[in-house]
PDB file of C-alpha atoms in Angstrom:
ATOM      1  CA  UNK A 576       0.000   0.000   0.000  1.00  0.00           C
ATOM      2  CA  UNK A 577       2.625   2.920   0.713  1.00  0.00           C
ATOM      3  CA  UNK A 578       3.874   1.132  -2.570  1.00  0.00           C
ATOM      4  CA  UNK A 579       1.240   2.319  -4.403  1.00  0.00           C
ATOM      5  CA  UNK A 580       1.090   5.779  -3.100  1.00  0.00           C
ATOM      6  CA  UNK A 581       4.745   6.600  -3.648  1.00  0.00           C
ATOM      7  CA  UNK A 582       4.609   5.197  -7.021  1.00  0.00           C
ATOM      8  CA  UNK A 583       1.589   7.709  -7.214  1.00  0.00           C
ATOM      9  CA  UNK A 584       3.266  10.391  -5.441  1.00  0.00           C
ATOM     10  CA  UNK A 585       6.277  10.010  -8.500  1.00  0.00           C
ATOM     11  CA  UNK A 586       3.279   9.680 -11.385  1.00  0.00           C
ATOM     12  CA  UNK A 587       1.877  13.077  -9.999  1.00  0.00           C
ATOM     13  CA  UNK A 588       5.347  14.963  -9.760  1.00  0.00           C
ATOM     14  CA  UNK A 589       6.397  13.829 -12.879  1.00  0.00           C
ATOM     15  CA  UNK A 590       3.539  15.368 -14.471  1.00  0.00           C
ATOM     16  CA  UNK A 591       3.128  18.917 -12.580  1.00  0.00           C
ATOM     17  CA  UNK A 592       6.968  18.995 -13.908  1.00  0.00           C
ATOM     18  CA  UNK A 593       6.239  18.329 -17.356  1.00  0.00           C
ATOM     19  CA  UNK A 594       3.402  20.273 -17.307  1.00  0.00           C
ATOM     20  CA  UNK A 595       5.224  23.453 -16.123  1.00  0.00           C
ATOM     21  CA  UNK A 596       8.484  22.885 -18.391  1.00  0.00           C
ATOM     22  CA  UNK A 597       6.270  23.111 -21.245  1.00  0.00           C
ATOM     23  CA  UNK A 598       4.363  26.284 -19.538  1.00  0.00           C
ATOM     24  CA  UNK A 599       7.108  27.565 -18.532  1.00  0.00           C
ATOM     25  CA  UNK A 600       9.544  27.888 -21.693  1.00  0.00           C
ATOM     26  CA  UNK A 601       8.465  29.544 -24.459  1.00  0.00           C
ATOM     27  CA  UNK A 602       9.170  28.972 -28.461  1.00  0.00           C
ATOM     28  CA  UNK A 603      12.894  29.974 -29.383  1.00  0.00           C
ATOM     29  CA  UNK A 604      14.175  33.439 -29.206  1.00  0.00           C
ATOM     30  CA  UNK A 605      15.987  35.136 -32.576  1.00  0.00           C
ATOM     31  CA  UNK A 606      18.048  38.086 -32.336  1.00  0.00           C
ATOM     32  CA  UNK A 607      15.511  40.774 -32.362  1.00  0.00           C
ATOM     33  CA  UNK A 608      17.649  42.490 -34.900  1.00  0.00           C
ATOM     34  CA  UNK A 609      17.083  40.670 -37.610  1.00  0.00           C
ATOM     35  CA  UNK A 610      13.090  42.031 -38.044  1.00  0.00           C
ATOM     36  CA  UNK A 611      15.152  45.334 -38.178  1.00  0.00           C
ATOM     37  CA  UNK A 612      13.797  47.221 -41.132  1.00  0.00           C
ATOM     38  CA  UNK A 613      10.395  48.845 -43.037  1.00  0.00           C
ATOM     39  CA  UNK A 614       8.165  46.625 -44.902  1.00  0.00           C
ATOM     40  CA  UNK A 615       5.509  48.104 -46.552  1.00  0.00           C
ATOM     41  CA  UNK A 616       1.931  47.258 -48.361  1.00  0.00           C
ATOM     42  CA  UNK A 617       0.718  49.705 -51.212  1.00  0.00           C
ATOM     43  CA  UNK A 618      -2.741  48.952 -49.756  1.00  0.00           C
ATOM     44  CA  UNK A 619      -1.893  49.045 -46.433  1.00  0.00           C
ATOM     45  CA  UNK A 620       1.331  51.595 -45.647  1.00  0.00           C
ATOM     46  CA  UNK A 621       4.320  51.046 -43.904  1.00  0.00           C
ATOM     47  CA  UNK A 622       5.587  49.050 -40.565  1.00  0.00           C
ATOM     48  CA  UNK A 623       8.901  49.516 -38.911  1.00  0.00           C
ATOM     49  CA  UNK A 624      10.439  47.360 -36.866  1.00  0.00           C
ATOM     50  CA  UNK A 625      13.608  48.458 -34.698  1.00  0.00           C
ATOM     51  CA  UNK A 626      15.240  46.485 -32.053  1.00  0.00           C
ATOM     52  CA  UNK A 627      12.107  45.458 -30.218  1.00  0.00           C
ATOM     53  CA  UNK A 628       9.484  48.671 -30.829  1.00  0.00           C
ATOM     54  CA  UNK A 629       7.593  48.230 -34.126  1.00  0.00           C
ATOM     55  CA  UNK A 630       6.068  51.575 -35.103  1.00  0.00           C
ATOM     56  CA  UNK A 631       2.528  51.295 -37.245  1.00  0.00           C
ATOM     57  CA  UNK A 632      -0.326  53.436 -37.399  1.00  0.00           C
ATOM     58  CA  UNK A 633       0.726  56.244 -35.631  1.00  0.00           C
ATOM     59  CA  UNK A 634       1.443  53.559 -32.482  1.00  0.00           C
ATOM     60  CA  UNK A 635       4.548  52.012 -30.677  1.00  0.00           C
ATOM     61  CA  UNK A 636       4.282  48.227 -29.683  1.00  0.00           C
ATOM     62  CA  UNK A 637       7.131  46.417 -28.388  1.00  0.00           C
ATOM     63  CA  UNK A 638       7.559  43.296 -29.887  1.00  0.00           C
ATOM     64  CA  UNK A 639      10.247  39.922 -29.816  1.00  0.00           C
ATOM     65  CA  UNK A 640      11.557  37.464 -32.391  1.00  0.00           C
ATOM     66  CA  UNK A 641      10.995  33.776 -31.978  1.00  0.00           C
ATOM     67  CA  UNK A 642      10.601  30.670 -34.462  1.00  0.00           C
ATOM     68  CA  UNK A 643       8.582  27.745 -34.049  1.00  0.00           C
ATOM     69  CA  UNK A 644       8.001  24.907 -36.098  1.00  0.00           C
ATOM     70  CA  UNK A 645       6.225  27.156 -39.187  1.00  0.00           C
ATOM     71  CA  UNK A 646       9.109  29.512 -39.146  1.00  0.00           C
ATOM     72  CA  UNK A 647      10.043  32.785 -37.900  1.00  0.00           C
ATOM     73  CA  UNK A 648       8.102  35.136 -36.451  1.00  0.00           C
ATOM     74  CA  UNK A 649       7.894  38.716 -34.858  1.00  0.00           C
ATOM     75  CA  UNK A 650       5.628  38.624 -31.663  1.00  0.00           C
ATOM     76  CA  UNK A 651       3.878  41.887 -31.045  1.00  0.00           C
ATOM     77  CA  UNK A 652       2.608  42.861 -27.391  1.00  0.00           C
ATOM     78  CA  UNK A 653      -0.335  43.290 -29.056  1.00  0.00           C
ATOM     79  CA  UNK A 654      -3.115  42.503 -31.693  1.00  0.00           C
ATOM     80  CA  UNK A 655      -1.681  43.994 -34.513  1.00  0.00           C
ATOM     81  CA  UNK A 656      -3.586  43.430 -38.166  1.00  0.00           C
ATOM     82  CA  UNK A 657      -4.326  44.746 -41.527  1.00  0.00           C
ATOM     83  CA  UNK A 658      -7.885  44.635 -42.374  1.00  0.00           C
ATOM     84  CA  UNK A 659      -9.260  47.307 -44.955  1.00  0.00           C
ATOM     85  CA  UNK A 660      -6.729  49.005 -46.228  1.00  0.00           C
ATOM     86  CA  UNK A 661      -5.315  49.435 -43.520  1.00  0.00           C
ATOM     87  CA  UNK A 662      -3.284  48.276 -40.224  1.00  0.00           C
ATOM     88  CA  UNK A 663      -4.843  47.628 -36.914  1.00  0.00           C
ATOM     89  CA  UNK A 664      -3.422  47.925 -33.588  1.00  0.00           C
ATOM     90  CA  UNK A 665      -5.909  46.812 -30.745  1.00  0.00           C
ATOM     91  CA  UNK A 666      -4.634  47.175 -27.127  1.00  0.00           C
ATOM     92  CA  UNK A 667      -5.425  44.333 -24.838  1.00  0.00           C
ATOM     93  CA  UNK A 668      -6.290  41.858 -27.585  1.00  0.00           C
ATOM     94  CA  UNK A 669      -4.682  38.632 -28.025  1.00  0.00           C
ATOM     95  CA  UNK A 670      -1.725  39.186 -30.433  1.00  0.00           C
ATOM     96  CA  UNK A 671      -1.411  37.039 -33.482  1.00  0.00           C
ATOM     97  CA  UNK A 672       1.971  36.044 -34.875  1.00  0.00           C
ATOM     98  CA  UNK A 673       3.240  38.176 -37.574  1.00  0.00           C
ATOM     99  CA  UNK A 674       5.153  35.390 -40.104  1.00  0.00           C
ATOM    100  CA  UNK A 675       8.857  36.394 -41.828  1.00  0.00           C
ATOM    101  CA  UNK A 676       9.737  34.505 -44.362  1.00  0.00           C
ATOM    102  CA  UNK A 677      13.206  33.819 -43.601  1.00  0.00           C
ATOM    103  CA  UNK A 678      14.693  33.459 -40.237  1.00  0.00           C
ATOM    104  CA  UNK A 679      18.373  35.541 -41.124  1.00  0.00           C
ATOM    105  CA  UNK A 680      17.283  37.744 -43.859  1.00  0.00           C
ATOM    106  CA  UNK A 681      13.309  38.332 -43.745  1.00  0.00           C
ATOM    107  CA  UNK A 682      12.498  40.366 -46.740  1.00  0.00           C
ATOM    108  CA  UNK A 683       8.675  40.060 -45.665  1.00  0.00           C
ATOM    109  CA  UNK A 684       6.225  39.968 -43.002  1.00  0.00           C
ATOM    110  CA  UNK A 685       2.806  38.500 -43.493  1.00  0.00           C
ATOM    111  CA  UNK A 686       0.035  40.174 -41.208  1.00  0.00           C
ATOM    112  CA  UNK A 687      -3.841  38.672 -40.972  1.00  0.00           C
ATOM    113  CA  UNK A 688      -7.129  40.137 -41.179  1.00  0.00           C
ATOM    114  CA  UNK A 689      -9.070  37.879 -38.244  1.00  0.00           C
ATOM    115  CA  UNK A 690     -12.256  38.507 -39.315  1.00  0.00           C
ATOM    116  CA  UNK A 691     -13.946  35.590 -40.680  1.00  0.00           C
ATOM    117  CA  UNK A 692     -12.573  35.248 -44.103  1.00  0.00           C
ATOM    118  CA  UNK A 693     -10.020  37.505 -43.817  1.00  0.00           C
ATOM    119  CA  UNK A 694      -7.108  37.285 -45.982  1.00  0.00           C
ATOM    120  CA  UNK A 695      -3.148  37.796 -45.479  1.00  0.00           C
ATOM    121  CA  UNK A 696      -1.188  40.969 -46.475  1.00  0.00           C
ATOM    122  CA  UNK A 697       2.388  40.845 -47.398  1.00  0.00           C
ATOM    123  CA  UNK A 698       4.621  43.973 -46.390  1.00  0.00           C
ATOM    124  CA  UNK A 699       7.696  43.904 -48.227  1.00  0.00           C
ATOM    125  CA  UNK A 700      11.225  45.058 -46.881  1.00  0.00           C
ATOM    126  CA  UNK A 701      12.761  48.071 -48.823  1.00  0.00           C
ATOM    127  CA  UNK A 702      16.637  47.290 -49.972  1.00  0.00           C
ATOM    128  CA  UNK A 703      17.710  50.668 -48.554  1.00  0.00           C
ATOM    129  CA  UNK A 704      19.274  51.657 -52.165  1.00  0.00           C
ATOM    130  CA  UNK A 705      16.620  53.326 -53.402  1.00  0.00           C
ATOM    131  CA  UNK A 706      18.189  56.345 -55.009  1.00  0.00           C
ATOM    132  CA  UNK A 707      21.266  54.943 -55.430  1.00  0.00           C
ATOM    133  CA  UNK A 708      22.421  54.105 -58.878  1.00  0.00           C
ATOM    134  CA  UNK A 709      22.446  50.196 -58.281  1.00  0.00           C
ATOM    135  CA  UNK A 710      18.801  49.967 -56.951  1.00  0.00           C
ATOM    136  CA  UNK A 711      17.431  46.296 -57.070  1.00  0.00           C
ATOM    137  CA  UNK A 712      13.673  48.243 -56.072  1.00  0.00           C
ATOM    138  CA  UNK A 713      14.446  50.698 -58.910  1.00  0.00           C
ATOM    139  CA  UNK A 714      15.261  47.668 -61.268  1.00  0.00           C
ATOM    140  CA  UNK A 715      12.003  46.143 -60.794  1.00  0.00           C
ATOM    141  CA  UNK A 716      10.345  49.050 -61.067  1.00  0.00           C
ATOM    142  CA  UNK A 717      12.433  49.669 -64.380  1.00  0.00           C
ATOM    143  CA  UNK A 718      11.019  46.516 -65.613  1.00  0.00           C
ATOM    144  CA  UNK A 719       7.135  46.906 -64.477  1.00  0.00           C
ATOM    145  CA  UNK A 720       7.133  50.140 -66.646  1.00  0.00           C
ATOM    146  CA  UNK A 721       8.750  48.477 -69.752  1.00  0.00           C
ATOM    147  CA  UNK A 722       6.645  45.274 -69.976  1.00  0.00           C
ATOM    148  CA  UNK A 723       3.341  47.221 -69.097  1.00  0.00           C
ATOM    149  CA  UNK A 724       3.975  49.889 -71.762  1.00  0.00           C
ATOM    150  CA  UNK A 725       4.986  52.711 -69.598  1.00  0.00           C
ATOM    151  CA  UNK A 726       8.052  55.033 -69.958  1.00  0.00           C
ATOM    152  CA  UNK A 727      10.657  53.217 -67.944  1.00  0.00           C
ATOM    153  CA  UNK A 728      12.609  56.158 -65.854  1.00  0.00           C
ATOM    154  CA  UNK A 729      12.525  53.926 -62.541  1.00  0.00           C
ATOM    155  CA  UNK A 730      10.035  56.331 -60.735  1.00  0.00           C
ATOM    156  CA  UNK A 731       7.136  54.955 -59.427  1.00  0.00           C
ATOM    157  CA  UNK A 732       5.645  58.603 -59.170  1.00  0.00           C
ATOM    158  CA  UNK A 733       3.024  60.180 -56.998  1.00  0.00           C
ATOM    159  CA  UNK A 734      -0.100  58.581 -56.019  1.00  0.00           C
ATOM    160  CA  UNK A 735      -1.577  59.399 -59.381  1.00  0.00           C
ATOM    161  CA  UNK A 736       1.179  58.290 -61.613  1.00  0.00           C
ATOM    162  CA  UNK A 737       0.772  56.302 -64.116  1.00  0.00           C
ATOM    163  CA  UNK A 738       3.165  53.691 -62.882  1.00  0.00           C
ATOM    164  CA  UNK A 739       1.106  53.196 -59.508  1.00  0.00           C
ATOM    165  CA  UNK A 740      -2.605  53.197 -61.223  1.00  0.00           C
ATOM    166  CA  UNK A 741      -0.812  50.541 -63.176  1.00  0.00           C
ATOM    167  CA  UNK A 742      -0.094  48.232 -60.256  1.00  0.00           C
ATOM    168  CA  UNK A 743      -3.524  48.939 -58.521  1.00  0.00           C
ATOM    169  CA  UNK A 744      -4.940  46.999 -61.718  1.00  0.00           C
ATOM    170  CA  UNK A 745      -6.149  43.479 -61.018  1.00  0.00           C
ATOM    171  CA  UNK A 746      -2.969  41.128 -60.686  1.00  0.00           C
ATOM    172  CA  UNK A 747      -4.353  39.141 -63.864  1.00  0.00           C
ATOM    173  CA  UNK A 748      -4.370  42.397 -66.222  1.00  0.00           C
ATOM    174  CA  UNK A 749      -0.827  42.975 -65.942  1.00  0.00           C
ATOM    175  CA  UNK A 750       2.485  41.423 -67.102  1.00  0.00           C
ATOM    176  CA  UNK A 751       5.298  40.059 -65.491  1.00  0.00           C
ATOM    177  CA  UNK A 752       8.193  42.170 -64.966  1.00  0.00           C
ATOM    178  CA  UNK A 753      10.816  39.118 -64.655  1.00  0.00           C
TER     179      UNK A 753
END
């Protein structure tokens, strides 16, 4: 009998143990550095990210770096969305993983609309050579205008240029530019 209740003494410790290593220790940390950057959406504007403070919409929210089995990920403090047109920041909501799509060198960051059919939106990382004569942003650009039939001078203009009504046209009306 005191058999039995050491045995499920051990079963019970064992457990509580498990249960609060796997509480207790979150996903893996990345250097928060490496989110480090703007990333923007022509629908949606612009999010910055430096060493732990992401600035969007007007707001500051802190934020860490982890990975997980998916991938890499930057982990707001809070609920921070795109839905709209625009990006969301809700205090004291449940914050949703915002997905990079490469754990060294993220070039983009994925953030959801959670309303019920709610789609992603990409925000893609400027080079930082725009301006600069070798411009991989201003090459692609360069090759938008040509294969759409507009004057290729690497400029994608003001909001009413004709390069940017160009890429507000449906994805399946335009060509490829590589």
């Amino acid at each position: 009998m005191n058999v039995s209740k050491a045995v499920g003494a051990i079963v019970v410790t064992v457990v509580l143990a498990a249960w609060a290593y796997i509480a207790l220790t979150g996903e893996p940390r990345l250097p928060i550095n490496i989110a480090n950057g703007a990333y923007s959406n022509r629908c949606c504007g612009t999010v910055i990210f430096a060493n732990g403070v992401m600035t969007v919409a007007d707001q500051r929210v802190s934020y860490v770096v982890e990975e997980d089995k998916v991938g890499p990920y930057v982990l707001p403090k809070e609920y921070v969305g795109a839905s709209n047109g625009r990006v969301i920041v809700r205090s004291g909501s449940f914050p949703l993983k915002l997905r990079l799509d490469d754990p060294a060198h993220p070039q983009q960051v994925e953030l959801v609309d959670d309303a019920p059919g709610g789609k992603a939106y990409f925000f893609v990382r400027g080079d930082g050579l725009v301006g600069r004569g070798k411009s991989a942003t201003l090459d692609a650009v360069e090759a938008f205008q040509r294969r759409n039939g507009l004057k290729p001078d690497r400029d994608l203009g003001g909001a009413r240029s004709l390069t940017r009504q160009r890429l507000a046209l449906p994805v399946a009306m335009l060509v490829r530019a590589g």
